Short mmCIF file of C-alpha atoms in Angstrom, two decimals:
data_model
loop_
_atom_site.label_atom_id
_atom_site.label_comp_id
_atom_site.label_asym_id
_atom_site.label_seq_id
_atom_site.Cartn_x
_atom_site.Cartn_y
_atom_site.Cartn_z
CA MET A 1425 0.00 0.00 0.00
CA PRO A 1426 1.53 3.38 -0.99
CA GLN A 1427 2.08 6.06 1.59
CA THR A 1428 -0.09 9.15 1.67
CA ILE A 1429 1.97 12.24 2.36
CA HIS A 1430 -0.20 15.03 3.78
CA ARG A 1431 2.47 17.71 4.12
CA GLY A 1432 4.96 17.62 1.31
CA ILE A 1433 8.27 19.41 1.00
CA LYS A 1434 6.71 22.40 -0.74
CA SER A 1435 4.35 23.10 2.16
CA LEU A 1436 7.12 22.51 4.72
CA VAL A 1437 9.44 24.97 2.96
CA ASP A 1438 6.62 27.49 2.47
CA GLU A 1439 5.76 27.28 6.18
CA ALA A 1440 9.42 27.71 7.13
CA ASN A 1441 9.85 30.71 4.83
CA ALA A 1442 6.79 32.35 6.38
CA GLU A 1443 8.41 32.23 9.83
CA ILE A 1444 12.10 32.92 9.22
CA GLU A 1445 14.19 35.70 7.76
CA THR A 1446 15.21 35.10 4.16
CA MET A 1447 18.20 37.11 2.97
CA SER A 1448 19.21 37.84 -0.59
CA ALA A 1449 22.64 36.57 -1.56
CA ALA A 1450 23.85 40.18 -1.90
CA ASP A 1451 22.73 40.98 1.66
CA ALA A 1452 24.29 37.76 2.96
CA ILE A 1453 27.60 38.61 1.26
CA LYS A 1454 27.61 41.95 3.11
CA ALA A 1455 26.53 40.37 6.40
CA ALA A 1456 29.26 37.74 6.17
CA GLN A 1457 31.85 40.50 6.61
CA SER A 1458 30.65 41.09 10.18
CA ASP A 1459 32.26 39.41 13.18
CA ASP A 1460 28.73 39.07 14.60
CA VAL A 1461 27.64 36.62 11.91
CA VAL A 1462 28.23 32.89 11.46
CA ILE A 1463 27.57 31.50 8.00
CA VAL A 1464 26.46 27.87 8.36
CA ASP A 1465 26.81 25.49 5.42
CA ILE A 1466 24.40 22.58 5.88
CA ARG A 1467 25.31 20.73 2.70
CA ASP A 1468 26.67 17.22 2.54
CA PRO A 1469 30.49 16.91 2.59
CA ARG A 1470 30.40 15.54 -0.98
CA GLU A 1471 28.77 18.80 -2.10
CA LEU A 1472 31.41 20.88 -0.36
CA GLU A 1473 34.21 18.86 -1.91
CA ARG A 1474 32.65 19.04 -5.38
CA ASP A 1475 31.44 22.67 -5.40
CA GLY A 1476 33.51 24.56 -2.81
CA ARG A 1477 32.17 26.69 0.00
CA VAL A 1478 31.80 30.17 1.41
CA PRO A 1479 35.15 31.10 3.00
CA GLY A 1480 34.97 30.97 6.79
CA SER A 1481 31.63 29.19 6.84
CA PHE A 1482 30.93 26.57 9.48
CA ALA A 1483 30.05 23.18 8.00
CA CYS A 1484 27.20 21.39 9.76
CA THR A 1485 25.36 18.69 7.87
CA ARG A 1486 21.59 18.93 8.05
CA GLY A 1487 21.44 15.58 9.84
CA MET A 1488 23.50 16.80 12.80
CA LEU A 1489 22.00 20.29 13.15
CA GLU A 1490 19.76 19.68 16.17
CA PHE A 1491 22.46 17.70 17.96
CA TRP A 1492 25.11 20.37 17.40
CA ILE A 1493 22.82 23.25 18.45
CA ASP A 1494 21.55 21.75 21.72
CA PRO A 1495 24.04 22.54 24.51
CA GLN A 1496 22.76 19.50 26.43
CA SER A 1497 23.68 17.16 23.58
CA PRO A 1498 26.93 15.21 23.79
CA TYR A 1499 27.54 16.44 20.23
CA ALA A 1500 27.00 20.17 20.96
CA LYS A 1501 29.33 22.54 19.13
CA PRO A 1502 30.51 25.73 20.86
CA VAL A 1503 29.97 27.78 17.69
CA PHE A 1504 26.21 27.55 18.27
CA GLN A 1505 26.52 28.89 21.82
CA GLN A 1506 27.82 32.26 20.60
CA ASP A 1507 25.76 35.46 20.70
CA LYS A 1508 25.79 35.94 16.92
CA LYS A 1509 23.46 35.84 13.95
CA PHE A 1510 23.40 32.50 12.16
CA ILE A 1511 22.84 32.54 8.40
CA PHE A 1512 22.23 29.11 6.90
CA TYR A 1513 22.75 28.05 3.31
CA CYS A 1514 22.49 24.90 1.22
CA ALA A 1515 22.75 24.36 -2.52
CA GLY A 1516 19.51 26.05 -3.55
CA GLY A 1517 17.73 27.40 -0.47
CA LEU A 1518 15.28 24.62 0.44
CA ARG A 1519 17.22 22.69 3.10
CA SER A 1520 18.52 25.93 4.58
CA ALA A 1521 14.96 27.22 5.04
CA LEU A 1522 14.10 24.07 6.98
CA ALA A 1523 17.37 24.30 8.95
CA ALA A 1524 16.82 27.94 9.88
CA LYS A 1525 13.25 27.17 10.98
CA THR A 1526 14.42 24.24 13.11
CA ALA A 1527 17.20 26.32 14.68
CA GLN A 1528 14.75 29.13 15.41
CA ASP A 1529 12.23 26.68 16.89
CA MET A 1530 15.01 25.36 19.16
CA GLY A 1531 15.68 28.90 20.43
CA LEU A 1532 18.72 29.87 18.37
CA LYS A 1533 18.42 33.53 17.39
CA PRO A 1534 18.72 35.49 15.32
CA VAL A 1535 18.74 33.17 12.32
CA ALA A 1536 18.21 33.58 8.58
CA HIS A 1537 18.84 31.70 5.40
CA ILE A 1538 20.06 32.65 1.95
CA ALA A 1539 17.42 32.64 -0.79
CA GLY A 1540 18.77 30.53 -3.63
CA GLY A 1541 21.56 29.08 -1.47
CA TYR A 1542 25.13 28.63 -2.61
CA ALA A 1543 24.12 28.95 -6.26
CA ALA A 1544 22.73 32.44 -5.61
CA TRP A 1545 25.80 33.34 -3.52
CA ARG A 1546 28.08 32.47 -6.46
CA GLU A 1547 25.85 34.23 -9.00
CA ALA A 1548 25.95 37.38 -6.84
CA GLY A 1549 29.76 37.32 -6.93
CA GLY A 1550 30.26 36.05 -3.38
CA PRO A 1551 33.71 34.66 -2.58
CA THR A 1552 34.18 30.89 -2.67
CA GLU A 1553 36.99 28.52 -1.87
CA LYS A 1554 37.88 24.90 -2.47
CA TRP A 1555 37.13 22.55 0.40
CA GLU A 1556 38.93 19.32 1.18
CA PRO A 1557 37.96 16.86 3.90
CA LYS A 1558 40.19 16.55 6.92
CA LYS A 1559 42.79 13.85 6.63
CA LYS A 1560 42.28 10.95 9.03
CA GLY A 1561 45.14 9.80 11.20
#
């Protein structure tokens, strides 16, 4: 028997976008120059390795977001305990909308996401850099 999905990805992203701040790539490029901003890349490591990243961004895969934000989690990351603005991005702006909404629902603030994601960042002339995974051992 096939599943019946009542709330698809479009409605989830639309709901998230209605409740979070969405920044243009141009505004995010300007904001990234501030010491009071953390740019959070929620893409998969394979995407970072293939496409590069925003210089200085903090890589946090979407699957670990809640665990890294929660200070009570054994996986908590100190970067999320800072009093800064967190601007999330993914490849095209869908996952980052969901990530920003989740972070905001958890109490992280202020948060935003980049409309159009990394693709929009590059198209707006934002700086990028090659990313290589950490060597093991």
